[in-house]
Amino acid sequence: MPQKITPQVLRGMRDFLPERMILRRYVMDQLRSIFERFGFEPLETPAIEYAETLEGKFGEEGDKLLYRFEDRGGRRVALRYDLTVPLARLVAMHGELVRPWKRYHMAPVWRAEKPQKGRYREFWQCDVDTVGTESMLADAEAVNVVYVALRQLGFDRFVVKINNRKILAALARYAGVPAQGAAGVYRAIDRLEKVGREAVVAELEGEGLSPDIVSRLLDLLSETGNDAATLQRSRERLVADVEGQRGVTELEQLLSYLDAAGVPVEYRRIDLSMVRGMDYYTGPIFETAVEEPKIGSVSGGGRYDKLVGLFSKEDIPATGVSFGLERMIDVIEELAMRPANVRRTVAEALVTVFNPTLVGESIRLSSELRSAEINVEMYLGEERLGNQIRYAVRKGIPLAVIVGPDELARNEVVLRDLSAESQRSIPRTELASALREALSRP
RNA sequence: GUGAGCGUAGCCGAGUGGUUUAAGGCGCCAGGUUGUGGCCCUGGAGAUCGAGGGUUCGAAUCCCUCCGUUCACCCCA
């Protein structure tokens, strides 16, 4: 025998066993159907891109987290870090796409981070993006999709925070910070909610801002009251800043569209201190955090009007949001939001094998039920009935079918409901419909 | 990337240098019970104590390195 290989998975990466896989598939099925209901089209792109395609798009931190290597042909390549940059690359390559173009993409991405709760090195994003329009209708739709999807999945305590990079940039100018130094200011104000005003004051003054400016900046950021008032105050403060004014106007439009779409105000909020890390955002930005468990954001996104232009002669505006699949799953599991009809296993019934002479009968029965589109597992062995029933119970198969000599003689079968611990004999010809009824299936 | 905690059978977990040839519980296997699971009884299998190295007469227990995991920071889905 050769040396045994220690079985292990890479740090931050996981296997998904069937029970969890069924939950993941349920969540993705829900998202897919909602995305398609909005008219987003399916798309897939390669997991690996040229490194230069991805480099420099995610901010200083992001770049360090890229999985980079050299392929057999000596090409510098990288695993995709998100689904947005590959989309921009694709759009630049496919001028034939009819715009505005809407697509969804559910796929794994990789980031070489230090893993912790809700943070993995390989995780799935479920993105919807709209390419080719500057209209706030697209941004409003993105927020609407977040609202509809999370509600559909049973989320309740969440708020989509909305801000605008244009306003953020205007605030930085207002504070007298050169464009290059803006990142530090963003970082500080993003921490407002987390560390409190005093810590942010210290950090901003550490950046070299005058106490007077810092104080005015924070007054503006700490705006409470309704969204319209927040925007109105911003407009007044940033009166001399054309881009800032435009940012305010964008959010005003966005809010009016959200009203029309019926996204309730309690599920969305203008938050001028919300920043987001990606370098490529140019307009409205979104982030959705759940109040519990403490897991960070389950969704994030924004407008990126200059990203396609990095790959192409012309700038093509785009906006969209991303859902973090494993974070949604983590919430669903922790809050016991898994619906009862999402079973632990796929088999709907176990056809037992009574004894060696009746094996053929069980095989025929299984085939019949499969033809009737019922997920049937036949017991693969000839153990005593008790063990077969036990097997079904342990796996979470809801029903068992038993054919013994008595039933065979009467052309009947026993249908046992494993959770109710009840059973009845029924004519064999009625088995499929009886199963469907027991499973509450049409 | 920085700092801290943890790592004992499939799972939970006792044990912190010497009757440990490593408790206990869940789970698993067999039988009691050869037409039916969840309860009960009896018996059984399963652990290089995360990996490697070191200290010691003696290491699951102390030290070092690595791997994994959790938490915080950072950042984010």
Short mmCIF file of C-alpha atoms (C1' of nucleotides) in Angstrom, two decimals:
data_model
loop_
_atom_site.label_atom_id
_atom_site.label_comp_id
_atom_site.label_asym_id
_atom_site.label_seq_id
_atom_site.Cartn_x
_atom_site.Cartn_y
_atom_site.Cartn_z
CA MET A 1 0.00 0.00 0.00
CA PRO A 2 1.23 3.47 -0.78
CA GLN A 3 1.32 6.13 1.92
CA LYS A 4 -2.19 7.24 2.92
CA ILE A 5 -3.14 10.74 1.90
CA THR A 6 -4.58 12.87 4.67
CA PRO A 7 -8.05 13.89 3.53
CA GLN A 8 -8.49 17.62 3.88
CA VAL A 9 -10.03 20.65 2.23
CA LEU A 10 -8.21 23.92 1.74
CA ARG A 11 -8.59 26.58 4.38
CA GLY A 12 -11.72 28.64 3.98
CA MET A 13 -13.24 26.14 1.53
CA ARG A 14 -15.95 23.62 2.28
CA ASP A 15 -17.70 20.52 1.07
CA PHE A 16 -21.46 20.72 0.89
CA LEU A 17 -23.23 17.56 2.00
CA PRO A 18 -26.66 16.73 0.54
CA GLU A 19 -28.79 18.23 3.29
CA ARG A 20 -27.10 21.61 3.01
CA MET A 21 -26.87 21.27 -0.75
CA ILE A 22 -30.65 20.95 -0.93
CA LEU A 23 -30.99 24.18 1.05
CA ARG A 24 -28.50 25.95 -1.20
CA ARG A 25 -30.36 24.79 -4.25
CA TYR A 26 -33.64 25.98 -2.78
CA VAL A 27 -32.22 29.45 -2.17
CA MET A 28 -30.72 29.62 -5.64
CA ASP A 29 -33.97 28.40 -7.21
CA GLN A 30 -35.87 31.14 -5.42
CA LEU A 31 -33.38 33.78 -6.53
CA ARG A 32 -33.34 32.50 -10.08
CA SER A 33 -37.07 32.65 -10.42
CA ILE A 34 -37.21 36.17 -8.98
CA PHE A 35 -34.37 37.35 -11.20
CA GLU A 36 -36.10 35.95 -14.26
CA ARG A 37 -39.37 37.49 -13.20
CA PHE A 38 -37.61 40.84 -13.53
CA GLY A 39 -36.29 39.85 -16.95
CA PHE A 40 -32.65 39.24 -16.03
CA GLU A 41 -31.03 36.73 -18.37
CA PRO A 42 -28.67 33.93 -17.35
CA LEU A 43 -24.93 34.26 -17.89
CA GLU A 44 -21.81 32.36 -16.99
CA THR A 45 -18.17 33.30 -17.45
CA PRO A 46 -14.93 31.40 -16.75
CA ALA A 47 -13.68 31.09 -13.19
CA ILE A 48 -10.22 32.16 -14.32
CA GLU A 49 -9.40 35.46 -15.99
CA TYR A 50 -6.20 37.13 -17.12
CA ALA A 51 -4.75 38.69 -13.97
CA GLU A 52 -4.64 42.12 -15.58
CA THR A 53 -8.39 41.95 -16.17
CA LEU A 54 -8.96 41.81 -12.43
CA GLU A 55 -6.05 43.72 -10.97
CA GLY A 56 -6.57 47.23 -9.71
CA LYS A 57 -10.36 47.11 -9.57
CA PHE A 58 -11.02 46.25 -5.97
CA GLY A 59 -9.01 48.71 -3.95
CA GLU A 60 -5.70 48.30 -2.22
CA GLU A 61 -6.92 45.52 0.06
CA GLY A 62 -8.80 43.71 -2.66
CA ASP A 63 -5.79 43.34 -4.88
CA LYS A 64 -3.87 41.51 -2.18
CA LEU A 65 -6.69 39.00 -1.90
CA LEU A 66 -6.58 37.88 -5.52
CA TYR A 67 -5.64 34.25 -6.10
CA ARG A 68 -2.98 34.68 -8.76
CA PHE A 69 -0.80 32.15 -10.52
CA GLU A 70 0.84 31.31 -13.78
CA ASP A 71 -0.74 28.75 -16.10
CA ARG A 72 1.12 26.18 -18.19
CA GLY A 73 1.49 28.66 -21.00
CA GLY A 74 3.15 31.18 -18.74
CA ARG A 75 0.09 33.46 -18.67
CA ARG A 76 -0.53 35.48 -15.53
CA VAL A 77 -4.02 34.47 -14.47
CA ALA A 78 -6.28 34.92 -11.44
CA LEU A 79 -9.44 33.39 -10.01
CA ARG A 80 -12.30 35.84 -10.25
CA TYR A 81 -12.77 38.01 -7.19
CA ASP A 82 -16.33 38.99 -8.00
CA LEU A 83 -18.79 38.66 -10.87
CA THR A 84 -18.90 42.35 -11.75
CA VAL A 85 -15.48 42.82 -13.29
CA PRO A 86 -15.84 39.73 -15.52
CA LEU A 87 -19.19 41.19 -16.62
CA ALA A 88 -17.54 44.47 -17.58
CA ARG A 89 -14.92 42.55 -19.56
CA LEU A 90 -17.64 40.57 -21.31
CA VAL A 91 -19.69 43.64 -22.16
CA ALA A 92 -16.61 45.26 -23.69
CA MET A 93 -16.18 42.16 -25.88
CA HIS A 94 -19.81 41.88 -26.99
CA GLY A 95 -21.10 45.04 -28.61
CA GLU A 96 -23.91 43.01 -30.13
CA LEU A 97 -25.76 42.73 -26.81
CA VAL A 98 -29.02 44.65 -26.95
CA ARG A 99 -28.88 47.36 -24.32
CA PRO A 100 -30.06 48.05 -21.72
CA TRP A 101 -29.00 44.49 -21.02
CA LYS A 102 -29.92 42.69 -17.82
CA ARG A 103 -28.23 39.55 -16.66
CA TYR A 104 -27.94 37.41 -13.56
CA HIS A 105 -24.99 35.24 -12.64
CA MET A 106 -24.72 32.79 -9.76
CA ALA A 107 -21.26 31.36 -9.33
CA PRO A 108 -18.33 30.92 -6.96
CA VAL A 109 -15.72 33.62 -6.44
CA TRP A 110 -12.44 33.41 -4.57
CA ARG A 111 -10.74 35.73 -2.12
CA ALA A 112 -7.60 34.84 -0.17
CA GLU A 113 -8.91 36.24 3.10
CA LYS A 114 -8.48 34.95 6.59
CA PRO A 115 -11.70 33.00 7.10
CA GLN A 116 -14.13 33.55 9.94
CA LYS A 117 -17.85 33.40 10.47
CA GLY A 118 -19.65 34.33 7.28
CA ARG A 119 -16.37 34.75 5.45
CA TYR A 120 -14.95 32.04 3.24
CA ARG A 121 -12.22 31.88 0.64
CA GLU A 122 -14.54 30.29 -1.86
CA PHE A 123 -18.11 31.55 -1.80
CA TRP A 124 -20.99 32.06 -4.16
CA GLN A 125 -22.34 35.34 -5.32
CA CYS A 126 -25.69 35.78 -6.99
CA ASP A 127 -25.55 38.95 -9.04
CA VAL A 128 -28.07 40.93 -11.02
CA ASP A 129 -26.79 43.81 -13.15
CA THR A 130 -28.15 46.15 -15.75
CA VAL A 131 -25.77 47.40 -18.41
CA GLY A 132 -26.24 50.32 -20.77
CA THR A 133 -28.44 52.81 -19.00
CA GLU A 134 -27.79 55.70 -16.66
CA SER A 135 -31.40 55.71 -15.57
CA MET A 136 -32.08 55.48 -11.87
CA LEU A 137 -34.82 53.06 -12.87
CA ALA A 138 -32.12 50.42 -13.08
CA ASP A 139 -30.76 51.27 -9.64
CA ALA A 140 -34.23 51.27 -8.16
CA GLU A 141 -34.86 47.88 -9.72
CA ALA A 142 -31.69 46.55 -8.14
CA VAL A 143 -32.86 47.66 -4.70
CA ASN A 144 -36.30 46.29 -5.43
CA VAL A 145 -34.85 42.90 -6.31
CA VAL A 146 -33.00 42.82 -3.00
CA TYR A 147 -36.19 43.63 -1.16
CA VAL A 148 -38.34 41.12 -3.02
CA ALA A 149 -35.76 38.34 -2.82
CA LEU A 150 -34.99 38.68 0.86
CA ARG A 151 -38.66 38.90 1.75
CA GLN A 152 -39.41 35.86 -0.38
CA LEU A 153 -36.74 33.91 1.49
CA GLY A 154 -38.29 34.82 4.80
CA PHE A 155 -35.94 37.61 5.86
CA ASP A 156 -37.58 40.28 7.90
CA ARG A 157 -35.18 42.30 9.97
CA PHE A 158 -33.05 43.93 7.29
CA VAL A 159 -32.53 47.36 5.83
CA VAL A 160 -31.08 48.23 2.45
CA LYS A 161 -28.73 51.12 3.12
CA ILE A 162 -28.38 53.52 0.23
CA ASN A 163 -25.72 56.14 -0.44
CA ASN A 164 -24.06 57.72 -3.45
CA ARG A 165 -20.38 57.86 -4.29
CA LYS A 166 -20.95 61.26 -5.85
CA ILE A 167 -22.15 62.60 -2.52
CA LEU A 168 -19.27 60.94 -0.73
CA ALA A 169 -16.80 62.53 -3.13
CA ALA A 170 -18.46 65.91 -2.67
CA LEU A 171 -18.20 65.50 1.08
CA ALA A 172 -14.50 64.81 0.77
CA ARG A 173 -14.08 67.95 -1.32
CA TYR A 174 -16.21 69.82 1.19
CA ALA A 175 -13.80 68.67 3.86
CA GLY A 176 -10.94 69.95 1.77
CA VAL A 177 -9.43 66.55 1.17
CA PRO A 178 -7.61 65.97 -2.12
CA ALA A 179 -9.06 63.18 -4.25
CA GLN A 180 -6.11 60.90 -3.49
CA GLY A 181 -6.67 61.22 0.22
CA ALA A 182 -10.38 60.56 0.03
CA ALA A 183 -10.01 56.83 0.78
CA GLY A 184 -8.87 57.57 4.32
CA VAL A 185 -11.82 59.86 4.89
CA TYR A 186 -14.22 57.27 3.50
CA ARG A 187 -12.78 54.62 5.74
CA ALA A 188 -13.18 56.82 8.78
CA ILE A 189 -16.78 57.78 8.11
CA ASP A 190 -17.72 54.22 7.25
CA ARG A 191 -16.79 53.32 10.79
CA LEU A 192 -19.11 55.92 12.29
CA GLU A 193 -21.83 53.47 13.23
CA LYS A 194 -19.34 50.96 14.55
CA VAL A 195 -16.91 53.00 16.65
CA GLY A 196 -18.94 56.12 17.40
CA ARG A 197 -18.48 59.77 16.70
CA GLU A 198 -15.53 60.46 18.99
CA ALA A 199 -13.33 57.80 17.49
CA VAL A 200 -14.12 59.06 14.00
CA VAL A 201 -13.36 62.63 15.00
CA ALA A 202 -9.96 61.49 16.24
CA GLU A 203 -9.33 59.53 13.06
CA LEU A 204 -10.32 62.38 10.75
CA GLU A 205 -8.30 64.93 12.67
CA GLY A 206 -5.45 62.45 12.42
CA GLU A 207 -5.90 62.66 8.66
CA GLY A 208 -5.09 66.34 8.96
CA LEU A 209 -8.60 67.77 8.80
CA SER A 210 -9.38 70.82 10.91
CA PRO A 211 -11.70 70.30 13.90
CA ASP A 212 -14.12 72.77 12.34
CA ILE A 213 -14.43 70.81 9.10
CA VAL A 214 -14.62 67.48 10.91
CA SER A 215 -17.43 68.75 13.03
CA ARG A 216 -19.41 70.05 10.05
CA LEU A 217 -18.80 66.84 8.15
CA LEU A 218 -20.05 64.68 10.98
CA ASP A 219 -23.10 66.83 11.55
CA LEU A 220 -24.05 66.20 7.98
CA LEU A 221 -23.34 62.46 8.20
CA SER A 222 -25.21 62.04 11.44
CA GLU A 223 -28.35 63.42 9.87
CA THR A 224 -31.33 61.73 11.40
CA GLY A 225 -34.91 62.05 10.33
CA ASN A 226 -36.45 60.85 7.12
CA ASP A 227 -34.62 60.25 3.88
CA ALA A 228 -36.06 63.25 2.08
CA ALA A 229 -34.87 65.56 4.85
CA THR A 230 -31.43 63.97 4.83
CA LEU A 231 -31.12 64.57 1.11
CA GLN A 232 -32.44 68.09 1.40
CA ARG A 233 -29.81 68.95 4.01
CA SER A 234 -27.10 67.44 1.84
CA ARG A 235 -28.26 69.52 -1.07
CA GLU A 236 -28.01 72.67 1.01
CA ARG A 237 -24.58 71.84 2.38
CA LEU A 238 -23.14 70.81 -0.96
CA VAL A 239 -24.74 73.65 -2.85
CA ALA A 240 -21.54 74.66 -4.56
CA ASP A 241 -20.67 71.16 -5.73
CA VAL A 242 -22.14 70.20 -9.10
CA GLU A 243 -21.39 66.50 -8.75
CA GLY A 244 -22.70 66.45 -5.23
CA GLN A 245 -25.94 68.02 -6.38
CA ARG A 246 -26.22 65.42 -9.07
CA GLY A 247 -25.72 62.67 -6.51
CA VAL A 248 -28.52 64.09 -4.42
CA THR A 249 -30.80 64.29 -7.44
CA GLU A 250 -30.04 60.67 -8.30
CA LEU A 251 -31.03 59.48 -4.86
CA GLU A 252 -34.20 61.57 -4.91
CA GLN A 253 -35.19 59.89 -8.16
CA LEU A 254 -34.23 56.51 -6.80
CA LEU A 255 -36.42 57.00 -3.75
CA SER A 256 -39.40 58.07 -5.82
CA TYR A 257 -39.06 54.96 -7.96
CA LEU A 258 -38.81 52.80 -4.85
CA ASP A 259 -42.01 54.36 -3.57
CA ALA A 260 -43.71 53.53 -6.83
CA ALA A 261 -42.33 49.99 -6.73
CA GLY A 262 -43.81 49.54 -3.29
CA VAL A 263 -40.57 48.96 -1.39
CA PRO A 264 -41.62 49.95 2.14
CA VAL A 265 -39.59 52.68 3.83
CA GLU A 266 -38.79 50.45 6.79
CA TYR A 267 -36.71 48.22 4.53
CA ARG A 268 -34.54 50.99 3.04
CA ARG A 269 -32.66 53.98 4.34
CA ILE A 270 -30.37 56.69 3.08
CA ASP A 271 -27.14 56.34 5.03
CA LEU A 272 -24.53 58.93 4.12
CA SER A 273 -21.88 57.14 6.14
CA MET A 274 -22.10 53.88 4.20
CA VAL A 275 -19.11 53.56 1.86
CA ARG A 276 -18.34 50.10 0.31
CA GLY A 277 -14.86 48.98 -0.59
CA MET A 278 -14.78 48.49 -4.33
CA ASP A 279 -12.95 51.16 -6.26
CA TYR A 280 -15.21 50.97 -9.28
CA TYR A 281 -18.41 52.48 -7.87
CA THR A 282 -19.35 55.87 -9.31
CA GLY A 283 -22.95 56.52 -8.23
CA PRO A 284 -25.58 55.03 -5.94
CA ILE A 285 -24.29 52.26 -3.69
CA PHE A 286 -26.26 49.70 -1.72
CA GLU A 287 -25.62 47.43 1.20
CA THR A 288 -27.95 45.18 3.14
CA ALA A 289 -27.15 44.05 6.63
CA VAL A 290 -29.34 41.82 8.72
CA GLU A 291 -29.75 42.81 12.34
CA GLU A 292 -29.09 39.29 13.51
CA PRO A 293 -27.02 37.26 13.46
CA LYS A 294 -23.99 39.52 13.28
CA ILE A 295 -22.70 38.39 9.98
CA GLY A 296 -21.95 41.51 7.98
CA SER A 297 -23.82 42.25 4.83
CA VAL A 298 -25.83 39.72 2.87
CA SER A 299 -26.03 41.90 -0.20
CA GLY A 300 -24.12 44.79 -1.66
CA GLY A 301 -23.74 46.66 -4.89
CA GLY A 302 -23.87 49.91 -6.72
CA ARG A 303 -23.42 51.80 -9.95
CA TYR A 304 -20.18 51.57 -11.91
CA ASP A 305 -20.32 53.78 -14.97
CA LYS A 306 -16.58 53.74 -15.74
CA LEU A 307 -15.74 50.07 -15.36
CA VAL A 308 -16.58 48.85 -18.86
CA GLY A 309 -14.59 51.79 -20.19
CA LEU A 310 -11.44 50.23 -18.75
CA PHE A 311 -11.81 47.47 -21.34
CA SER A 312 -13.26 49.45 -24.19
CA LYS A 313 -13.19 52.71 -26.14
CA GLU A 314 -16.52 53.79 -24.77
CA ASP A 315 -17.84 54.02 -21.26
CA ILE A 316 -20.96 51.96 -20.78
CA PRO A 317 -22.92 52.70 -17.59
CA ALA A 318 -23.98 49.82 -15.38
CA THR A 319 -25.43 49.07 -11.99
CA GLY A 320 -26.36 46.04 -9.96
CA VAL A 321 -26.28 44.14 -6.71
CA SER A 322 -24.75 40.99 -5.40
CA PHE A 323 -26.20 38.51 -2.91
CA GLY A 324 -23.85 36.50 -0.71
CA LEU A 325 -25.21 32.99 -0.90
CA GLU A 326 -23.45 31.53 2.14
CA ARG A 327 -24.32 34.46 4.32
CA MET A 328 -27.96 34.10 3.40
CA ILE A 329 -27.68 30.38 4.14
CA ASP A 330 -25.99 31.08 7.47
CA VAL A 331 -28.84 33.39 8.45
CA ILE A 332 -31.48 30.92 7.28
CA GLU A 333 -29.86 28.16 9.32
CA GLU A 334 -29.27 30.21 12.44
CA LEU A 335 -32.75 31.67 12.44
CA ALA A 336 -34.35 28.33 11.53
CA MET A 337 -35.88 29.83 8.41
CA ARG A 338 -35.58 26.64 6.38
CA PRO A 339 -39.10 25.94 5.11
CA ALA A 340 -40.63 22.64 6.15
CA ASN A 341 -41.13 21.61 2.54
CA VAL A 342 -37.39 21.80 1.91
CA ARG A 343 -36.66 18.22 2.91
CA ARG A 344 -33.38 16.74 4.07
CA THR A 345 -33.22 14.39 1.14
CA VAL A 346 -34.59 14.15 -2.38
CA ALA A 347 -36.28 10.76 -2.20
CA GLU A 348 -39.98 11.05 -1.51
CA ALA A 349 -40.58 7.40 -0.81
CA LEU A 350 -38.63 4.27 -0.03
CA VAL A 351 -39.78 1.08 -1.68
CA THR A 352 -38.79 -1.71 0.67
CA VAL A 353 -37.71 -5.19 -0.31
CA PHE A 354 -39.75 -7.75 1.56
CA ASN A 355 -37.73 -10.85 0.82
CA PRO A 356 -35.56 -12.28 -1.95
CA THR A 357 -38.49 -13.71 -3.90
CA LEU A 358 -40.28 -10.37 -3.93
CA VAL A 359 -37.31 -8.27 -5.11
CA GLY A 360 -38.66 -8.23 -8.65
CA GLU A 361 -41.95 -6.86 -7.39
CA SER A 362 -40.17 -4.00 -5.61
CA ILE A 363 -38.17 -3.20 -8.74
CA ARG A 364 -41.31 -3.07 -10.86
CA LEU A 365 -43.08 -0.92 -8.30
CA SER A 366 -40.16 1.51 -8.15
CA SER A 367 -40.11 1.84 -11.92
CA GLU A 368 -43.83 2.52 -12.04
CA LEU A 369 -43.58 5.25 -9.45
CA ARG A 370 -40.61 6.83 -11.20
CA SER A 371 -42.61 6.87 -14.41
CA ALA A 372 -45.24 8.75 -12.44
CA GLU A 373 -42.53 11.33 -11.63
CA ILE A 374 -42.17 10.46 -7.99
CA ASN A 375 -38.68 10.43 -6.49
CA VAL A 376 -38.35 6.87 -5.35
CA GLU A 377 -35.51 5.08 -3.72
CA MET A 378 -35.63 1.33 -3.57
CA TYR A 379 -33.84 -0.29 -0.67
CA LEU A 380 -30.59 -1.69 -2.03
CA GLY A 381 -30.37 -4.90 -0.08
CA GLU A 382 -32.46 -7.59 1.58
CA GLU A 383 -32.18 -6.72 5.22
CA ARG A 384 -35.08 -7.22 7.51
CA LEU A 385 -37.91 -4.77 7.17
CA GLY A 386 -37.16 -3.00 10.45
CA ASN A 387 -33.77 -1.91 9.26
CA GLN A 388 -35.17 -0.69 5.97
CA ILE A 389 -37.79 1.44 7.74
CA ARG A 390 -35.12 2.71 10.07
CA TYR A 391 -32.96 3.67 7.10
CA ALA A 392 -35.79 5.72 5.63
CA VAL A 393 -36.49 7.46 8.92
CA ARG A 394 -32.84 8.32 9.44
CA LYS A 395 -32.53 9.78 5.99
CA GLY A 396 -35.69 11.81 6.30
CA ILE A 397 -37.57 10.00 3.56
CA PRO A 398 -41.20 10.77 4.40
CA LEU A 399 -42.93 7.65 3.07
CA ALA A 400 -42.32 3.93 2.79
CA VAL A 401 -43.96 1.43 0.48
CA ILE A 402 -44.22 -2.19 1.55
CA VAL A 403 -45.26 -5.16 -0.59
CA GLY A 404 -45.39 -8.48 1.15
CA PRO A 405 -47.03 -11.76 0.13
CA ASP A 406 -50.41 -10.75 1.58
CA GLU A 407 -50.51 -7.48 -0.30
CA LEU A 408 -49.31 -9.12 -3.48
CA ALA A 409 -52.10 -11.65 -3.29
CA ARG A 410 -54.69 -8.88 -3.00
CA ASN A 411 -52.90 -6.67 -5.54
CA GLU A 412 -52.38 -4.06 -2.86
CA VAL A 413 -49.47 -2.25 -1.26
CA VAL A 414 -48.92 -0.73 2.18
CA LEU A 415 -48.17 2.98 2.23
CA ARG A 416 -46.58 3.98 5.50
CA ASP A 417 -46.27 7.59 6.60
CA LEU A 418 -43.03 7.66 8.55
CA SER A 419 -43.60 10.86 10.44
CA ALA A 420 -47.23 10.17 11.33
CA GLU A 421 -46.39 6.52 12.08
CA SER A 422 -49.54 5.45 10.36
CA GLN A 423 -50.12 3.24 7.37
CA ARG A 424 -52.86 1.85 5.19
CA SER A 425 -53.33 -0.71 2.48
CA ILE A 426 -54.31 0.63 -0.89
CA PRO A 427 -54.94 -0.89 -4.30
CA ARG A 428 -51.72 -0.95 -6.21
CA THR A 429 -53.14 1.05 -9.08
CA GLU A 430 -53.85 3.94 -6.75
CA LEU A 431 -50.39 4.08 -5.23
CA ALA A 432 -48.99 6.92 -7.33
CA SER A 433 -51.92 9.21 -6.66
CA ALA A 434 -51.93 8.27 -2.99
CA LEU A 435 -48.25 9.15 -2.78
CA ARG A 436 -48.82 12.46 -4.48
CA GLU A 437 -51.60 13.23 -2.05
CA ALA A 438 -49.51 12.25 0.95
CA LEU A 439 -46.75 14.52 -0.32
CA SER A 440 -49.20 17.39 -0.93
CA ARG A 441 -48.12 17.45 -4.55
CA PRO A 442 -50.41 18.27 -7.46
"C1'" G B 1 -2.17 40.49 6.86
"C1'" U B 2 -2.09 41.47 12.79
"C1'" G B 3 -3.58 39.67 17.73
"C1'" A B 4 -5.99 36.02 21.01
"C1'" G B 5 -8.53 31.23 22.15
"C1'" C B 6 -9.26 26.25 20.77
"C1'" G B 7 -8.08 21.10 18.25
"C1'" U B 8 -9.32 14.01 22.57
"C1'" A B 9 -13.62 7.95 18.11
"C1'" G B 10 -18.76 10.08 12.94
"C1'" C B 11 -20.65 14.08 16.82
"C1'" C B 12 -20.53 16.32 21.94
"C1'" G B 13 -17.10 15.88 25.71
"C1'" A B 14 -14.04 14.26 30.86
"C1'" G B 15 -9.03 14.09 31.65
"C1'" U B 16 -3.75 19.62 32.62
"C1'" G B 17 3.08 15.08 33.44
"C1'" G B 18 2.82 8.67 36.51
"C1'" U B 19 -2.86 2.31 38.29
"C1'" U B 20 -5.17 6.32 31.33
"C1'" U B 21 -4.08 -0.97 28.76
"C1'" A B 22 -7.82 7.50 27.47
"C1'" A B 23 -14.18 8.38 31.21
"C1'" G B 24 -19.23 9.41 29.86
"C1'" G B 25 -23.23 10.64 26.41
"C1'" C B 26 -25.19 10.63 21.30
"C1'" G B 27 -24.57 7.88 16.95
"C1'" C B 28 -23.01 3.04 14.75
"C1'" C B 29 -23.06 -2.71 14.58
"C1'" A B 30 -25.20 -7.46 16.53
"C1'" G B 31 -28.86 -9.92 19.45
"C1'" G B 32 -33.40 -9.88 22.55
"C1'" U B 33 -37.80 -8.97 18.50
"C1'" U B 34 -36.85 -13.71 10.70
"C1'" G B 35 -44.20 -8.34 8.28
"C1'" U B 36 -42.45 -2.51 10.18
"C1'" G B 37 -38.30 2.89 12.97
"C1'" G B 38 -38.23 6.27 17.07
"C1'" C B 39 -38.62 3.33 23.94
"C1'" C B 40 -36.07 -0.62 26.87
"C1'" C B 41 -32.25 -4.59 27.87
"C1'" U B 42 -27.57 -7.27 26.63
"C1'" G B 43 -23.14 -7.48 23.97
"C1'" G B 44 -19.64 -5.23 20.37
"C1'" A B 45 -16.68 -2.19 17.02
"C1'" G B 46 -14.51 2.48 16.68
"C1'" A B 47 -8.97 7.13 19.07
"C1'" U B 48 -1.42 6.97 15.59
"C1'" C B 49 -5.33 12.20 21.93
"C1'" G B 50 -4.81 17.70 14.57
"C1'" A B 51 0.55 16.75 12.22
"C1'" G B 52 5.80 16.80 12.92
"C1'" G B 53 9.81 17.70 16.18
"C1'" G B 54 11.72 18.51 21.24
"C1'" U B 55 12.04 18.28 26.97
"C1'" U B 56 11.52 14.06 30.51
"C1'" C B 57 12.79 7.74 33.51
"C1'" G B 58 7.66 8.78 31.82
"C1'" A B 59 3.70 13.46 27.56
"C1'" A B 60 -3.29 13.79 25.60
"C1'" U B 61 -1.09 16.85 29.58
"C1'" C B 62 5.22 21.05 29.09
"C1'" C B 63 8.08 23.64 24.73
"C1'" C B 64 8.71 24.72 19.26
"C1'" U B 65 7.00 24.58 14.15
"C1'" C B 66 3.14 23.64 10.87
"C1'" C B 67 -2.11 22.66 9.66
"C1'" G B 68 -7.18 23.48 10.83
"C1'" U B 69 -10.95 26.21 13.45
"C1'" U B 70 -13.23 30.27 16.36
"C1'" C B 71 -13.18 35.45 17.83
"C1'" A B 72 -11.44 40.56 17.31
"C1'" C B 73 -8.98 44.10 13.97
"C1'" C B 74 -8.79 44.98 8.73
"C1'" C B 75 -11.85 44.28 4.82
"C1'" C B 76 -16.11 42.37 2.74
"C1'" A B 77 -20.84 38.58 0.26
#
